[in-house]
Coordinates of C-alpha atoms and ligand atoms in Angstrom, one line a residue:
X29 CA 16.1 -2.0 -19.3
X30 CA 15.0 -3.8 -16.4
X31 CA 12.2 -5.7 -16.0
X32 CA 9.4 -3.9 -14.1
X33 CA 8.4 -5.4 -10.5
X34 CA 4.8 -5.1 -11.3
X35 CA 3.3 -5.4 -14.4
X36 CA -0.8 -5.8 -15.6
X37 CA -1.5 -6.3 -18.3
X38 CA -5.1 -5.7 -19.8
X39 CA -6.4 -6.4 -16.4
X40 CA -10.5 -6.6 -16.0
X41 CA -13.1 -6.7 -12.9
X42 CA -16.5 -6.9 -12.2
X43 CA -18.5 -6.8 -9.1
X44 CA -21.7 -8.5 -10.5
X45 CA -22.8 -5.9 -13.3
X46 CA -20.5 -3.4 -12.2
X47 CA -17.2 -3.2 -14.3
X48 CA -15.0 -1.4 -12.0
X49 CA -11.7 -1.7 -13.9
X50 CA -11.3 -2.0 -17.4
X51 CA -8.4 -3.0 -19.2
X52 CA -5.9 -1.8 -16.9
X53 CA -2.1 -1.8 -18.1
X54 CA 0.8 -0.3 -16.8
X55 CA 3.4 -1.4 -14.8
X56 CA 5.5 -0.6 -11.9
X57 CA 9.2 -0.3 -11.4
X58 CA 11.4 -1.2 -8.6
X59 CA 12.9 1.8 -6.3
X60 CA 9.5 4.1 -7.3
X61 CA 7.0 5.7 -5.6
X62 CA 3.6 5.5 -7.3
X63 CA 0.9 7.9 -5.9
X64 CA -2.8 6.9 -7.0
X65 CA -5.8 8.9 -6.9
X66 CA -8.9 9.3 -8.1
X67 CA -12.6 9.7 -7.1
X68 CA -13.9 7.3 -4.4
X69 CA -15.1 4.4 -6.4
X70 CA -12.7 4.4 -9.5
X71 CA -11.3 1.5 -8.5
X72 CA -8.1 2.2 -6.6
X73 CA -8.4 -0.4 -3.9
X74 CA -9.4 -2.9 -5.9
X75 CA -6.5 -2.3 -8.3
X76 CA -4.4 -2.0 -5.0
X77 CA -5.9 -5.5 -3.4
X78 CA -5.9 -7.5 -6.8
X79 CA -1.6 -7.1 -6.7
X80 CA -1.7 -9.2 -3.5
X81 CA -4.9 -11.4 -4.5
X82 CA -6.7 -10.1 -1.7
X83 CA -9.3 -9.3 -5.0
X84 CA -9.5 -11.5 -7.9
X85 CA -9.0 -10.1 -11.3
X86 CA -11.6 -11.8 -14.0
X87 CA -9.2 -11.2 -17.3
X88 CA -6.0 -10.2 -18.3
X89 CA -2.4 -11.3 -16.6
X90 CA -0.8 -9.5 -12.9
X91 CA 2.8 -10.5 -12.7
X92 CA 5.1 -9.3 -9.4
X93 CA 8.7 -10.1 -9.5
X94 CA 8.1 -13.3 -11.7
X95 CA 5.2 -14.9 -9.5
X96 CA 2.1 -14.9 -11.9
X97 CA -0.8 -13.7 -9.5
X98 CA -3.7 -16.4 -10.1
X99 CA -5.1 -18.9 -7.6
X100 CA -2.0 -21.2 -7.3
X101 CA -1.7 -21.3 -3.4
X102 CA 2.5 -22.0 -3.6
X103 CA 3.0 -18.6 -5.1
X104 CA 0.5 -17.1 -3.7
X105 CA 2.3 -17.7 -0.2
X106 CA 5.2 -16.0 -1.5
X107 CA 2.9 -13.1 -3.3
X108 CA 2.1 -12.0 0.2
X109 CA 5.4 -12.5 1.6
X110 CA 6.5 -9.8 -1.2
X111 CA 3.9 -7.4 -1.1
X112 CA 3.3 -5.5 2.1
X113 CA 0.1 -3.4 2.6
X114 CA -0.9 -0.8 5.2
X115 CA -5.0 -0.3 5.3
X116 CA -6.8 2.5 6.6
X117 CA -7.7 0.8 9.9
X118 CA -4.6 -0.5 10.9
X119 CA -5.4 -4.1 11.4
X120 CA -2.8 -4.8 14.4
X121 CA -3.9 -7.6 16.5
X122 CA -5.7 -6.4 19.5
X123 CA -4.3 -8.8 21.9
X124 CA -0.5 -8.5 20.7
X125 CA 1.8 -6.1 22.1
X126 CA 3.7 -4.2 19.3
X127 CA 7.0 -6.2 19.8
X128 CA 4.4 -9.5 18.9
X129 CA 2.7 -7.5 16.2
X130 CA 6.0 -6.9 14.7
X131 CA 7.9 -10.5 14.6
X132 CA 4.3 -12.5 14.2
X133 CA 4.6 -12.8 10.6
X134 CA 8.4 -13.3 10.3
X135 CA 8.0 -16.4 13.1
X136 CA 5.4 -18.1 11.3
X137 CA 5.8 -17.4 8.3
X138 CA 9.7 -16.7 7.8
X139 CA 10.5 -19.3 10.2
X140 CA 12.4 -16.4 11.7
X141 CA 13.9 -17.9 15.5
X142 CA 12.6 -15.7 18.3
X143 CA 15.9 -13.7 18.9
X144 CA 16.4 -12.6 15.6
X145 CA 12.8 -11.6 15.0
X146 CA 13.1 -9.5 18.0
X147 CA 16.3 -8.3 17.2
X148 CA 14.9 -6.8 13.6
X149 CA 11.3 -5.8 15.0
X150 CA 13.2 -3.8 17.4
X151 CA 15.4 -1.8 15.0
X152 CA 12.0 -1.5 12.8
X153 CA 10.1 -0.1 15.8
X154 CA 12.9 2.2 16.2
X155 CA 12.7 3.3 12.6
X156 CA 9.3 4.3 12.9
X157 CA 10.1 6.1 16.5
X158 CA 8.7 3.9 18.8
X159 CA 11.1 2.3 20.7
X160 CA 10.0 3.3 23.9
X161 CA 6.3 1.7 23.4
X162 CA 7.4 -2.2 22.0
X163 CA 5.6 -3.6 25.1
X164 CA 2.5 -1.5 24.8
X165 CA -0.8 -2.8 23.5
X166 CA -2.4 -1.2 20.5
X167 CA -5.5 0.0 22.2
X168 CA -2.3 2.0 24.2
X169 CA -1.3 3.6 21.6
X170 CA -2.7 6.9 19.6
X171 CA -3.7 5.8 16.0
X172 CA -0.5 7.7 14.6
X173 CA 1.2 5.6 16.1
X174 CA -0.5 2.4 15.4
X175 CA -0.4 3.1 12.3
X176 CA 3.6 3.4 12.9
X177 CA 3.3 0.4 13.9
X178 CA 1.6 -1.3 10.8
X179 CA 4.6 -0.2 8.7
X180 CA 7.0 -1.7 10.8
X181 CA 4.8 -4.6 10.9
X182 CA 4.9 -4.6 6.9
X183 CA 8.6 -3.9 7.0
X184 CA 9.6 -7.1 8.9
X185 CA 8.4 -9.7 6.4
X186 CA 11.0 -7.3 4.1
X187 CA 8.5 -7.2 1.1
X188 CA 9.8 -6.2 -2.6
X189 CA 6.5 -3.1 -2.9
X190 CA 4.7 -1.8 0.2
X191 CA 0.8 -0.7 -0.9
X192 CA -0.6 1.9 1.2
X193 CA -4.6 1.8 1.3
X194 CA -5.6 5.5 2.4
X195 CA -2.7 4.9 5.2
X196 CA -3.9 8.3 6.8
X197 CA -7.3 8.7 6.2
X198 CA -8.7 7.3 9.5
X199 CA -6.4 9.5 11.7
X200 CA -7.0 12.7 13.5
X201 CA -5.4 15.9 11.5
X202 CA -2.3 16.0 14.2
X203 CA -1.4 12.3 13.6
X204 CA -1.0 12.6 9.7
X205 CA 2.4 14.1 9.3
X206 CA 4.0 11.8 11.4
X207 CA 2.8 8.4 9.0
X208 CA 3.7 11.1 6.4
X209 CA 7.5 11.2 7.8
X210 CA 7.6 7.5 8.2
X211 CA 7.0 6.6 4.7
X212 CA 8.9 9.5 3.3
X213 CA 11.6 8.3 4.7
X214 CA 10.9 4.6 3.2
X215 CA 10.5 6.0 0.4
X216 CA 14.1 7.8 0.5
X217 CA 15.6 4.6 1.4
X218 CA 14.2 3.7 -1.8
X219 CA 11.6 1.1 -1.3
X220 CA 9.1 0.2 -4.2
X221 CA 5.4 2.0 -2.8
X222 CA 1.7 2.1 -4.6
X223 CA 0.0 4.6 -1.9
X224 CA -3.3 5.9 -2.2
X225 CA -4.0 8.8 -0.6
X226 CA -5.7 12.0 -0.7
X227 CA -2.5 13.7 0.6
X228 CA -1.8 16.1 -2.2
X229 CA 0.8 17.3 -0.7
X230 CA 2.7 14.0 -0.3
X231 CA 1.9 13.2 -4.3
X232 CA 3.6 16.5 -5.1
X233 CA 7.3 15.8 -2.8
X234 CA 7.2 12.2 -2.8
X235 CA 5.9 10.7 -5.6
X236 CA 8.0 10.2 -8.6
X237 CA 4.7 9.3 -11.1
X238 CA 1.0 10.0 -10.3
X239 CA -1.7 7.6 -11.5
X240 CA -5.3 9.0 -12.0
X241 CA -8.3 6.7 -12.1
X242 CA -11.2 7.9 -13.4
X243 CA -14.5 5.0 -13.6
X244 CA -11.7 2.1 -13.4
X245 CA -9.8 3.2 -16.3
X246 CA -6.3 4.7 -16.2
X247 CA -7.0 8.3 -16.9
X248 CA -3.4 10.0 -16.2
X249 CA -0.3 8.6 -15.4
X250 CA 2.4 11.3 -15.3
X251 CA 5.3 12.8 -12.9
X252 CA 3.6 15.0 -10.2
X253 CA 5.2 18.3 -11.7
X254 CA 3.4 17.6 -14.9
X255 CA 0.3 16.0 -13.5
X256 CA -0.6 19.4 -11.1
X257 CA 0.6 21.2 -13.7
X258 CA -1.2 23.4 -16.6
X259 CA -1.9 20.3 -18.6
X260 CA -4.2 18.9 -16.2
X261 CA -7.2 18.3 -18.0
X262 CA -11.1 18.6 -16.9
X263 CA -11.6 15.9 -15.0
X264 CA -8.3 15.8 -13.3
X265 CA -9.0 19.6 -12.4
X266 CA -12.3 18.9 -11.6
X267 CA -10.7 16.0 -8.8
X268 CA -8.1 18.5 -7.8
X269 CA -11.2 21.0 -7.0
X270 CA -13.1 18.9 -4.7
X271 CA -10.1 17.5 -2.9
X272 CA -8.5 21.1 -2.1
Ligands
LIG314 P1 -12.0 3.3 -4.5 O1 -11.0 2.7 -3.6 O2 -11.4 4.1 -5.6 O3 -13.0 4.2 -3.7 P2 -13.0 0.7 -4.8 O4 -11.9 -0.1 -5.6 O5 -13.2 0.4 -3.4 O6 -12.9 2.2 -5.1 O7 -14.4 0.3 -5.5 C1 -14.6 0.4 -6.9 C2 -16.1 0.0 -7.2 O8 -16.3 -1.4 -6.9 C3 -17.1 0.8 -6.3 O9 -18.2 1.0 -7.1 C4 -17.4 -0.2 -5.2 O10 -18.7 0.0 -4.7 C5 -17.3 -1.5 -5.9 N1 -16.8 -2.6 -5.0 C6 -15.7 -2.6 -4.3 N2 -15.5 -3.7 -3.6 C7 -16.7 -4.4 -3.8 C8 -17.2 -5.7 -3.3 N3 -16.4 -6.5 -2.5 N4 -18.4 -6.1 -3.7 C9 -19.1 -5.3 -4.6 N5 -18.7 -4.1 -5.1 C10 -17.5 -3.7 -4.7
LIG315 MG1 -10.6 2.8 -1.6

């Protein structure tokens, strides 16, 4: 068997008193799409942010496609170039046109050469349908399609796992099916992705595993068929009852 991409291993955190993930282990394979839910609060962005060390983990080991994730700052470069992640707000730079947006990180940070930056951001835009906007600004632009524009922005440093952070939460009710479509598709193409998301419907087509965090600890971790199925204990029910 292969090696998974992601794996953690008896993983704690704290915030001060607060133990907000407790002996987290599971892993993550190459090619999947993870869905994670759970309460607000039980821990799934910090268990989302500590993959890319945007959080620190206080114990146990976080490995992604070899690189151990810990404070050394050579791998930790090369961490970030792997691992892509799309927040709730966006994040574009304000004063960057999309086309910018898109090739900033693969200039600087890929050494990319102008043309050929521009050459991929443009097929990436296109991807994401927004060909016709690459020169626009992002306040131009509806937050659907900002948010476009974040994956493609993610998609041109071509990372090894994609984590989405709520990618849909901040948008009006119109705009969510069209980020919906756009990772669907990424996710047929078969790119490794860790979403977050209340979207149950998404869970149900898209994902091939659902994780369910319950006060930091791993309280489900089953195929969606099986996890919105008849076996779905209390608290999983009671989550499913608030959300729907
Ligand atoms: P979720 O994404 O599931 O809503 P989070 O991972 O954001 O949960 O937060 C888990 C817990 O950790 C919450 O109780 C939250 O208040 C706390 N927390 C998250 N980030 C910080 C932080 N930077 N400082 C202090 N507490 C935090
Ligand atoms: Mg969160």
């Amino acid at each position: 068997m292969n090696a998974p991409l992601i794996s953690v291993d008896k993983v704690n955190k704290h915030f001060g008193p607060h133990h907000v993930l407790h002996d987290v282990t599971t892993h993550f394979d190459a090619g999947k799409v993870t869905v994670i839910l759970g309460a607000s609060g039980s821990g799934k962005s910090t268990l989302l942010r500590m993959l890319n060390r945007l959080e620190t983990h206080d114990s146990g080991r976080i490995v992604v496609d070899g690189i151990e994730v810990n404070d050394d700052h050579k791998a930790l470069d090369k961490l970030r170039a792997e691992v892509g992640m799309v927040f709730q707000q966006f994040n574009l730079f304000p004063h960057l046109t999309v086309l910018d947006n898109v090739t900033l990180a693969p200039r600087r940070v890929r050494k990319m050469d102008r043309a050929a930056a521009e050459a991929r951001a443009l097929e990436l835009i296109e991807r994401v349908g927004l060909s016709a906007h690459s020169h626009k600004h992002p306040f131009q632009l509806s937050g659907g399609q900002q948010q476009r524009v974040a994956i493609a922005r993610s998609l041109a440093m071509q990372p090894k796992v994609l984590l989405f952070d709520e990618p849909t939460s901040a948008l009006d009710p119109e705009m969510v099916k069209e980020v919906l479509d756009v990772m669907k598709g990424l996710a047929k193409s078969g790119m490794t992705m860790l979403v977050v998301t209340h979207e149950m419907g998404f869970a149900r087509e898209v994902a091939d595993r659902v994780l369910f965090l319950d006060k930091g600890c791993i309280a489900a971790d089953a195929p969606p068929a099986q996890f919105f199925g008849a076996q779905a204990n209390e608290r999983i029910r009671a989550f499913l009852g608030q959300i729907v």
